[in-house]
Amino acid sequence: MDDKQLAEKFRDAVGDVPPPSFDTQDVLVASKRATAHARKRLQTGAGVAIGVVLIGGVLLLVRPFGGEPTTTSAGGDVASPNATSPMSLNPGFDTNHAGPGGGKAEPNSTETGGGANCGPADQALAAALVTELPIITGTAAQAADVSCPTGSNGVAFELTDGSNSGKLELVLVPSTVADDPSTGAKPAVKVSKGNSVTVKTHNGGALTLATLPMNGSAAGPYVNQLGDIAARLAARY
């Protein structure tokens, strides 16, 4: 048997070769898909790297020296003693035991004494007094001219009440003012003339309402209502 016959024998033994399960187009599609996946992975990796760099840059800007950030909040500020409370008068509030030392709130004696000036008219106190005495609406608020302890606020109104005329003055010594060691109560408001009543406020301060006669009047305005008005005002602070 020569070589040609031997080759024919081998071809017959192999049989027919099955047709391929894919063609050139399938190969191209698979190649494009693999390329797209590789590009997407590359883009994702680059995005993560850029994000890390950006975050690092922001952290460096926020904390360039490694210190702790300081947050300032408006809710951390000390509340102003001038702010009024919407609280209404407690029905159990006893005006006969409302003085700073727990005693009965009696008209103060006429006296003079040292103390800091009350400063300009406190508009929050003015609004509170107008709320309790709507009849004074529209009257100009003035600076209180009684002798005020340091840290207190005041306001005054020049009024006429029947035959009585003069000034009605309101002074608030907030709870943040230290007590007078000699009395254990808030420092007293010194009134040079007229009548005044001091009551303890809802939050532990002291509120003084004074009426000072003017223009030859025998008494100041609302002299007979000082206790009631002062008690209602004290429940606000």
PDB file of N, CA and C in Angstrom, residues 128-200:
ATOM      1  N   ALA A 128     -44.480  93.726  77.863  1.00  0.00           N
ATOM      2  CA  ALA A 128     -45.150  92.958  78.917  1.00  0.00           C
ATOM      3  C   ALA A 128     -46.055  93.855  79.755  1.00  0.00           C
ATOM      4  N   LEU A 129     -45.590  95.059  80.077  1.00  0.00           N
ATOM      5  CA  LEU A 129     -46.399  95.968  80.885  1.00  0.00           C
ATOM      6  C   LEU A 129     -47.625  96.452  80.115  1.00  0.00           C
ATOM      7  N   VAL A 130     -47.457  96.689  78.819  1.00  0.00           N
ATOM      8  CA  VAL A 130     -48.603  97.089  77.992  1.00  0.00           C
ATOM      9  C   VAL A 130     -49.627  95.964  77.925  1.00  0.00           C
ATOM     10  N   THR A 131     -49.151  94.716  77.904  1.00  0.00           N
ATOM     11  CA  THR A 131     -50.070  93.576  77.884  1.00  0.00           C
ATOM     12  C   THR A 131     -50.934  93.546  79.144  1.00  0.00           C
ATOM     13  N   GLU A 132     -50.347  93.864  80.287  1.00  0.00           N
ATOM     14  CA  GLU A 132     -51.091  93.859  81.549  1.00  0.00           C
ATOM     15  C   GLU A 132     -51.930  95.122  81.732  1.00  0.00           C
ATOM     16  N   LEU A 133     -51.497  96.222  81.109  1.00  0.00           N
ATOM     17  CA  LEU A 133     -52.239  97.488  81.198  1.00  0.00           C
ATOM     18  C   LEU A 133     -52.458  98.028  79.784  1.00  0.00           C
ATOM     19  N   PRO A 134     -53.399  97.446  79.051  1.00  0.00           N
ATOM     20  CA  PRO A 134     -53.606  97.868  77.657  1.00  0.00           C
ATOM     21  C   PRO A 134     -53.907  99.357  77.510  1.00  0.00           C
ATOM     22  N   ILE A 135     -54.376  99.998  78.590  1.00  0.00           N
ATOM     23  CA  ILE A 135     -54.728 101.413  78.510  1.00  0.00           C
ATOM     24  C   ILE A 135     -53.517 102.289  78.195  1.00  0.00           C
ATOM     25  N   ILE A 136     -52.304 101.772  78.450  1.00  0.00           N
ATOM     26  CA  ILE A 136     -51.113 102.583  78.181  1.00  0.00           C
ATOM     27  C   ILE A 136     -50.565 102.360  76.778  1.00  0.00           C
ATOM     28  N   THR A 137     -51.283 101.584  75.963  1.00  0.00           N
ATOM     29  CA  THR A 137     -50.853 101.360  74.578  1.00  0.00           C
ATOM     30  C   THR A 137     -50.687 102.698  73.864  1.00  0.00           C
ATOM     31  N   GLY A 138     -49.582 102.853  73.183  1.00  0.00           N
ATOM     32  CA  GLY A 138     -49.318 104.094  72.460  1.00  0.00           C
ATOM     33  C   GLY A 138     -48.507 105.097  73.248  1.00  0.00           C
ATOM     34  N   THR A 139     -48.359 104.871  74.558  1.00  0.00           N
ATOM     35  CA  THR A 139     -47.543 105.765  75.379  1.00  0.00           C
ATOM     36  C   THR A 139     -46.069 105.438  75.162  1.00  0.00           C
ATOM     37  N   ALA A 140     -45.256 106.453  75.033  1.00  0.00           N
ATOM     38  CA  ALA A 140     -43.829 106.242  74.765  1.00  0.00           C
ATOM     39  C   ALA A 140     -43.128 105.637  75.977  1.00  0.00           C
ATOM     40  N   ALA A 141     -42.345 104.594  75.727  1.00  0.00           N
ATOM     41  CA  ALA A 141     -41.554 103.978  76.793  1.00  0.00           C
ATOM     42  C   ALA A 141     -40.319 104.828  77.067  1.00  0.00           C
ATOM     43  N   GLN A 142     -39.976 104.967  78.349  1.00  0.00           N
ATOM     44  CA  GLN A 142     -38.819 105.759  78.760  1.00  0.00           C
ATOM     45  C   GLN A 142     -37.868 104.889  79.572  1.00  0.00           C
ATOM     46  N   ALA A 143     -36.657 105.379  79.734  1.00  0.00           N
ATOM     47  CA  ALA A 143     -35.703 104.687  80.595  1.00  0.00           C
ATOM     48  C   ALA A 143     -36.141 104.839  82.047  1.00  0.00           C
ATOM     49  N   ALA A 144     -36.030 103.758  82.805  1.00  0.00           N
ATOM     50  CA  ALA A 144     -36.365 103.824  84.231  1.00  0.00           C
ATOM     51  C   ALA A 144     -35.335 104.699  84.944  1.00  0.00           C
ATOM     52  N   ASP A 145     -35.793 105.526  85.887  1.00  0.00           N
ATOM     53  CA  ASP A 145     -34.852 106.408  86.582  1.00  0.00           C
ATOM     54  C   ASP A 145     -34.716 106.083  88.066  1.00  0.00           C
ATOM     55  N   VAL A 146     -35.186 104.894  88.465  1.00  0.00           N
ATOM     56  CA  VAL A 146     -34.884 104.427  89.814  1.00  0.00           C
ATOM     57  C   VAL A 146     -33.451 103.892  89.794  1.00  0.00           C
ATOM     58  N   SER A 147     -32.935 103.508  90.953  1.00  0.00           N
ATOM     59  CA  SER A 147     -31.568 103.007  91.031  1.00  0.00           C
ATOM     60  C   SER A 147     -31.571 101.490  90.871  1.00  0.00           C
ATOM     61  N   CYS A 148     -31.008 101.020  89.760  1.00  0.00           N
ATOM     62  CA  CYS A 148     -31.073  99.595  89.406  1.00  0.00           C
ATOM     63  C   CYS A 148     -29.790  98.857  89.770  1.00  0.00           C
ATOM     64  N   PRO A 149     -29.893  97.624  90.237  1.00  0.00           N
ATOM     65  CA  PRO A 149     -28.697  96.804  90.457  1.00  0.00           C
ATOM     66  C   PRO A 149     -28.022  96.485  89.120  1.00  0.00           C
ATOM     67  N   THR A 150     -26.754  96.197  89.174  1.00  0.00           N
ATOM     68  CA  THR A 150     -26.023  95.815  87.967  1.00  0.00           C
ATOM     69  C   THR A 150     -26.622  94.545  87.362  1.00  0.00           C
ATOM     70  N   GLY A 151     -26.821  94.565  86.050  1.00  0.00           N
ATOM     71  CA  GLY A 151     -27.359  93.398  85.353  1.00  0.00           C
ATOM     72  C   GLY A 151     -28.857  93.402  85.195  1.00  0.00           C
ATOM     73  N   SER A 152     -29.524  94.419  85.723  1.00  0.00           N
ATOM     74  CA  SER A 152     -30.988  94.475  85.621  1.00  0.00           C
ATOM     75  C   SER A 152     -31.413  95.292  84.413  1.00  0.00           C
ATOM     76  N   ASN A 153     -32.694  95.245  84.101  1.00  0.00           N
ATOM     77  CA  ASN A 153     -33.270  95.982  82.982  1.00  0.00           C
ATOM     78  C   ASN A 153     -34.530  96.691  83.459  1.00  0.00           C
ATOM     79  N   GLY A 154     -34.844  97.811  82.835  1.00  0.00           N
ATOM     80  CA  GLY A 154     -36.006  98.559  83.288  1.00  0.00           C
ATOM     81  C   GLY A 154     -36.682  99.350  82.193  1.00  0.00           C
ATOM     82  N   VAL A 155     -37.870  99.828  82.508  1.00  0.00           N
ATOM     83  CA  VAL A 155     -38.636 100.666  81.593  1.00  0.00           C
ATOM     84  C   VAL A 155     -39.594 101.513  82.424  1.00  0.00           C
ATOM     85  N   ALA A 156     -39.992 102.653  81.900  1.00  0.00           N
ATOM     86  CA  ALA A 156     -40.913 103.542  82.616  1.00  0.00           C
ATOM     87  C   ALA A 156     -41.911 104.144  81.642  1.00  0.00           C
ATOM     88  N   PHE A 157     -43.098 104.458  82.162  1.00  0.00           N
ATOM     89  CA  PHE A 157     -44.137 105.140  81.390  1.00  0.00           C
ATOM     90  C   PHE A 157     -44.651 106.312  82.217  1.00  0.00           C
ATOM     91  N   GLU A 158     -44.803 107.461  81.601  1.00  0.00           N
ATOM     92  CA  GLU A 158     -45.397 108.612  82.274  1.00  0.00           C
ATOM     93  C   GLU A 158     -46.901 108.569  82.036  1.00  0.00           C
ATOM     94  N   LEU A 159     -47.679 108.448  83.134  1.00  0.00           N
ATOM     95  CA  LEU A 159     -49.108 108.165  83.023  1.00  0.00           C
ATOM     96  C   LEU A 159     -49.935 109.054  83.949  1.00  0.00           C
ATOM     97  N   THR A 160     -51.219 109.088  83.660  1.00  0.00           N
ATOM     98  CA  THR A 160     -52.200 109.734  84.531  1.00  0.00           C
ATOM     99  C   THR A 160     -53.288 108.725  84.858  1.00  0.00           C
ATOM    100  N   ASP A 161     -53.567 108.573  86.143  1.00  0.00           N
ATOM    101  CA  ASP A 161     -54.577 107.627  86.615  1.00  0.00           C
ATOM    102  C   ASP A 161     -55.550 108.385  87.519  1.00  0.00           C
ATOM    103  N   GLY A 162     -56.608 108.896  86.919  1.00  0.00           N
ATOM    104  CA  GLY A 162     -57.534 109.716  87.692  1.00  0.00           C
ATOM    105  C   GLY A 162     -56.847 110.997  88.133  1.00  0.00           C
ATOM    106  N   SER A 163     -56.823 111.207  89.447  1.00  0.00           N
ATOM    107  CA  SER A 163     -56.166 112.407  89.978  1.00  0.00           C
ATOM    108  C   SER A 163     -54.678 112.193  90.226  1.00  0.00           C
ATOM    109  N   ASN A 164     -54.216 110.974  90.039  1.00  0.00           N
ATOM    110  CA  ASN A 164     -52.803 110.667  90.263  1.00  0.00           C
ATOM    111  C   ASN A 164     -52.035 110.711  88.939  1.00  0.00           C
ATOM    112  N   SER A 165     -50.893 111.335  88.963  1.00  0.00           N
ATOM    113  CA  SER A 165     -50.048 111.367  87.767  1.00  0.00           C
ATOM    114  C   SER A 165     -48.604 111.140  88.173  1.00  0.00           C
ATOM    115  N   GLY A 166     -47.831 110.611  87.253  1.00  0.00           N
ATOM    116  CA  GLY A 166     -46.426 110.333  87.544  1.00  0.00           C
ATOM    117  C   GLY A 166     -45.906 109.237  86.639  1.00  0.00           C
ATOM    118  N   LYS A 167     -44.940 108.497  87.142  1.00  0.00           N
ATOM    119  CA  LYS A 167     -44.323 107.429  86.359  1.00  0.00           C
ATOM    120  C   LYS A 167     -44.603 106.063  86.977  1.00  0.00           C
ATOM    121  N   LEU A 168     -44.857 105.095  86.092  1.00  0.00           N
ATOM    122  CA  LEU A 168     -44.954 103.694  86.483  1.00  0.00           C
ATOM    123  C   LEU A 168     -43.696 103.026  85.942  1.00  0.00           C
ATOM    124  N   GLU A 169     -42.873 102.485  86.833  1.00  0.00           N
ATOM    125  CA  GLU A 169     -41.570 101.956  86.436  1.00  0.00           C
ATOM    126  C   GLU A 169     -41.467 100.469  86.774  1.00  0.00           C
ATOM    127  N   LEU A 170     -40.907  99.722  85.838  1.00  0.00           N
ATOM    128  CA  LEU A 170     -40.762  98.271  85.983  1.00  0.00           C
ATOM    129  C   LEU A 170     -39.287  97.913  85.850  1.00  0.00           C
ATOM    130  N   VAL A 171     -38.764  97.171  86.816  1.00  0.00           N
ATOM    131  CA  VAL A 171     -37.362  96.739  86.798  1.00  0.00           C
ATOM    132  C   VAL A 171     -37.311  95.231  87.030  1.00  0.00           C
ATOM    133  N   LEU A 172     -36.553  94.532  86.181  1.00  0.00           N
ATOM    134  CA  LEU A 172     -36.377  93.084  86.314  1.00  0.00           C
ATOM    135  C   LEU A 172     -34.922  92.784  86.642  1.00  0.00           C
ATOM    136  N   VAL A 173     -34.712  92.115  87.767  1.00  0.00           N
ATOM    137  CA  VAL A 173     -33.388  91.592  88.118  1.00  0.00           C
ATOM    138  C   VAL A 173     -33.434  90.100  87.795  1.00  0.00           C
ATOM    139  N   PRO A 174     -32.804  89.666  86.703  1.00  0.00           N
ATOM    140  CA  PRO A 174     -32.938  88.269  86.276  1.00  0.00           C
ATOM    141  C   PRO A 174     -32.286  87.294  87.249  1.00  0.00           C
ATOM    142  N   SER A 175     -32.638  86.039  87.103  1.00  0.00           N
ATOM    143  CA  SER A 175     -32.121  85.005  88.002  1.00  0.00           C
ATOM    144  C   SER A 175     -30.614  84.837  87.878  1.00  0.00           C
ATOM    145  N   THR A 176     -30.029  85.282  86.764  1.00  0.00           N
ATOM    146  CA  THR A 176     -28.588  85.137  86.561  1.00  0.00           C
ATOM    147  C   THR A 176     -27.775  86.103  87.418  1.00  0.00           C
ATOM    148  N   VAL A 177     -28.421  87.128  87.972  1.00  0.00           N
ATOM    149  CA  VAL A 177     -27.724  88.067  88.860  1.00  0.00           C
ATOM    150  C   VAL A 177     -27.545  87.415  90.234  1.00  0.00           C
ATOM    151  N   ALA A 178     -26.345  87.501  90.769  1.00  0.00           N
ATOM    152  CA  ALA A 178     -26.047  86.854  92.055  1.00  0.00           C
ATOM    153  C   ALA A 178     -26.860  87.480  93.186  1.00  0.00           C
ATOM    154  N   ASP A 179     -27.222  86.641  94.164  1.00  0.00           N
ATOM    155  CA  ASP A 179     -27.960  87.128  95.330  1.00  0.00           C
ATOM    156  C   ASP A 179     -27.073  88.026  96.194  1.00  0.00           C
ATOM    157  N   ASP A 180     -27.711  88.905  96.913  1.00  0.00           N
ATOM    158  CA  ASP A 180     -27.018  89.753  97.883  1.00  0.00           C
ATOM    159  C   ASP A 180     -26.694  88.891  99.109  1.00  0.00           C
ATOM    160  N   PRO A 181     -25.416  88.704  99.445  1.00  0.00           N
ATOM    161  CA  PRO A 181     -25.063  87.826 100.574  1.00  0.00           C
ATOM    162  C   PRO A 181     -25.708  88.251 101.889  1.00  0.00           C
ATOM    163  N   SER A 182     -25.965  89.533 102.045  1.00  0.00           N
ATOM    164  CA  SER A 182     -26.514  90.014 103.320  1.00  0.00           C
ATOM    165  C   SER A 182     -27.991  89.687 103.489  1.00  0.00           C
ATOM    166  N   THR A 183     -28.694  89.476 102.385  1.00  0.00           N
ATOM    167  CA  THR A 183     -30.137  89.199 102.462  1.00  0.00           C
ATOM    168  C   THR A 183     -30.511  87.826 101.914  1.00  0.00           C
ATOM    169  N   GLY A 184     -29.625  87.232 101.105  1.00  0.00           N
ATOM    170  CA  GLY A 184     -29.952  85.961 100.469  1.00  0.00           C
ATOM    171  C   GLY A 184     -30.946  86.104  99.341  1.00  0.00           C
ATOM    172  N   ALA A 185     -31.237  87.339  98.945  1.00  0.00           N
ATOM    173  CA  ALA A 185     -32.184  87.612  97.859  1.00  0.00           C
ATOM    174  C   ALA A 185     -31.481  88.436  96.785  1.00  0.00           C
ATOM    175  N   LYS A 186     -32.178  88.690  95.698  1.00  0.00           N
ATOM    176  CA  LYS A 186     -31.609  89.503  94.631  1.00  0.00           C
ATOM    177  C   LYS A 186     -31.362  90.928  95.140  1.00  0.00           C
ATOM    178  N   PRO A 187     -30.355  91.614  94.596  1.00  0.00           N
ATOM    179  CA  PRO A 187     -30.098  92.994  95.008  1.00  0.00           C
ATOM    180  C   PRO A 187     -31.343  93.857  94.849  1.00  0.00           C
ATOM    181  N   ALA A 188     -31.556  94.751  95.796  1.00  0.00           N
ATOM    182  CA  ALA A 188     -32.782  95.547  95.814  1.00  0.00           C
ATOM    183  C   ALA A 188     -32.705  96.723  94.850  1.00  0.00           C
ATOM    184  N   VAL A 189     -33.866  97.068  94.308  1.00  0.00           N
ATOM    185  CA  VAL A 189     -34.014  98.276  93.502  1.00  0.00           C
ATOM    186  C   VAL A 189     -34.292  99.427  94.463  1.00  0.00           C
ATOM    187  N   LYS A 190     -33.518 100.490  94.373  1.00  0.00           N
ATOM    188  CA  LYS A 190     -33.673 101.630  95.274  1.00  0.00           C
ATOM    189  C   LYS A 190     -34.613 102.660  94.650  1.00  0.00           C
ATOM    190  N   VAL A 191     -35.657 103.004  95.369  1.00  0.00           N
ATOM    191  CA  VAL A 191     -36.658 103.965  94.892  1.00  0.00           C
ATOM    192  C   VAL A 191     -36.601 105.201  95.784  1.00  0.00           C
ATOM    193  N   SER A 192     -36.377 106.362  95.186  1.00  0.00           N
ATOM    194  CA  SER A 192     -36.171 107.582  95.970  1.00  0.00           C
ATOM    195  C   SER A 192     -37.467 108.180  96.496  1.00  0.00           C
ATOM    196  N   LYS A 193     -38.590 107.892  95.842  1.00  0.00           N
ATOM    197  CA  LYS A 193     -39.875 108.426  96.298  1.00  0.00           C
ATOM    198  C   LYS A 193     -40.997 107.552  95.772  1.00  0.00           C
ATOM    199  N   GLY A 194     -42.186 107.744  96.293  1.00  0.00           N
ATOM    200  CA  GLY A 194     -43.321 106.965  95.831  1.00  0.00           C
ATOM    201  C   GLY A 194     -43.414 105.613  96.497  1.00  0.00           C
ATOM    202  N   ASN A 195     -44.053 104.679  95.834  1.00  0.00           N
ATOM    203  CA  ASN A 195     -44.270 103.334  96.366  1.00  0.00           C
ATOM    204  C   ASN A 195     -43.768 102.298  95.366  1.00  0.00           C
ATOM    205  N   SER A 196     -43.356 101.162  95.883  1.00  0.00           N
ATOM    206  CA  SER A 196     -42.903 100.078  95.008  1.00  0.00           C
ATOM    207  C   SER A 196     -43.169  98.736  95.659  1.00  0.00           C
ATOM    208  N   VAL A 197     -43.307  97.726  94.832  1.00  0.00           N
ATOM    209  CA  VAL A 197     -43.523  96.356  95.291  1.00  0.00           C
ATOM    210  C   VAL A 197     -42.532  95.464  94.560  1.00  0.00           C
ATOM    211  N   THR A 198     -41.890  94.564  95.283  1.00  0.00           N
ATOM    212  CA  THR A 198     -40.945  93.614  94.696  1.00  0.00           C
ATOM    213  C   THR A 198     -41.471  92.199  94.903  1.00  0.00           C
ATOM    214  N   VAL A 199     -41.498  91.423  93.840  1.00  0.00           N
ATOM    215  CA  VAL A 199     -41.967  90.033  93.916  1.00  0.00           C
ATOM    216  C   VAL A 199     -40.944  89.120  93.257  1.00  0.00           C
ATOM    217  N   LYS A 200     -40.947  87.872  93.669  1.00  0.00           N
ATOM    218  CA  LYS A 200     -40.067  86.868  93.084  1.00  0.00           C
ATOM    219  C   LYS A 200     -40.663  86.378  91.775  1.00  0.00           C
TER     220      LYS A 200
END
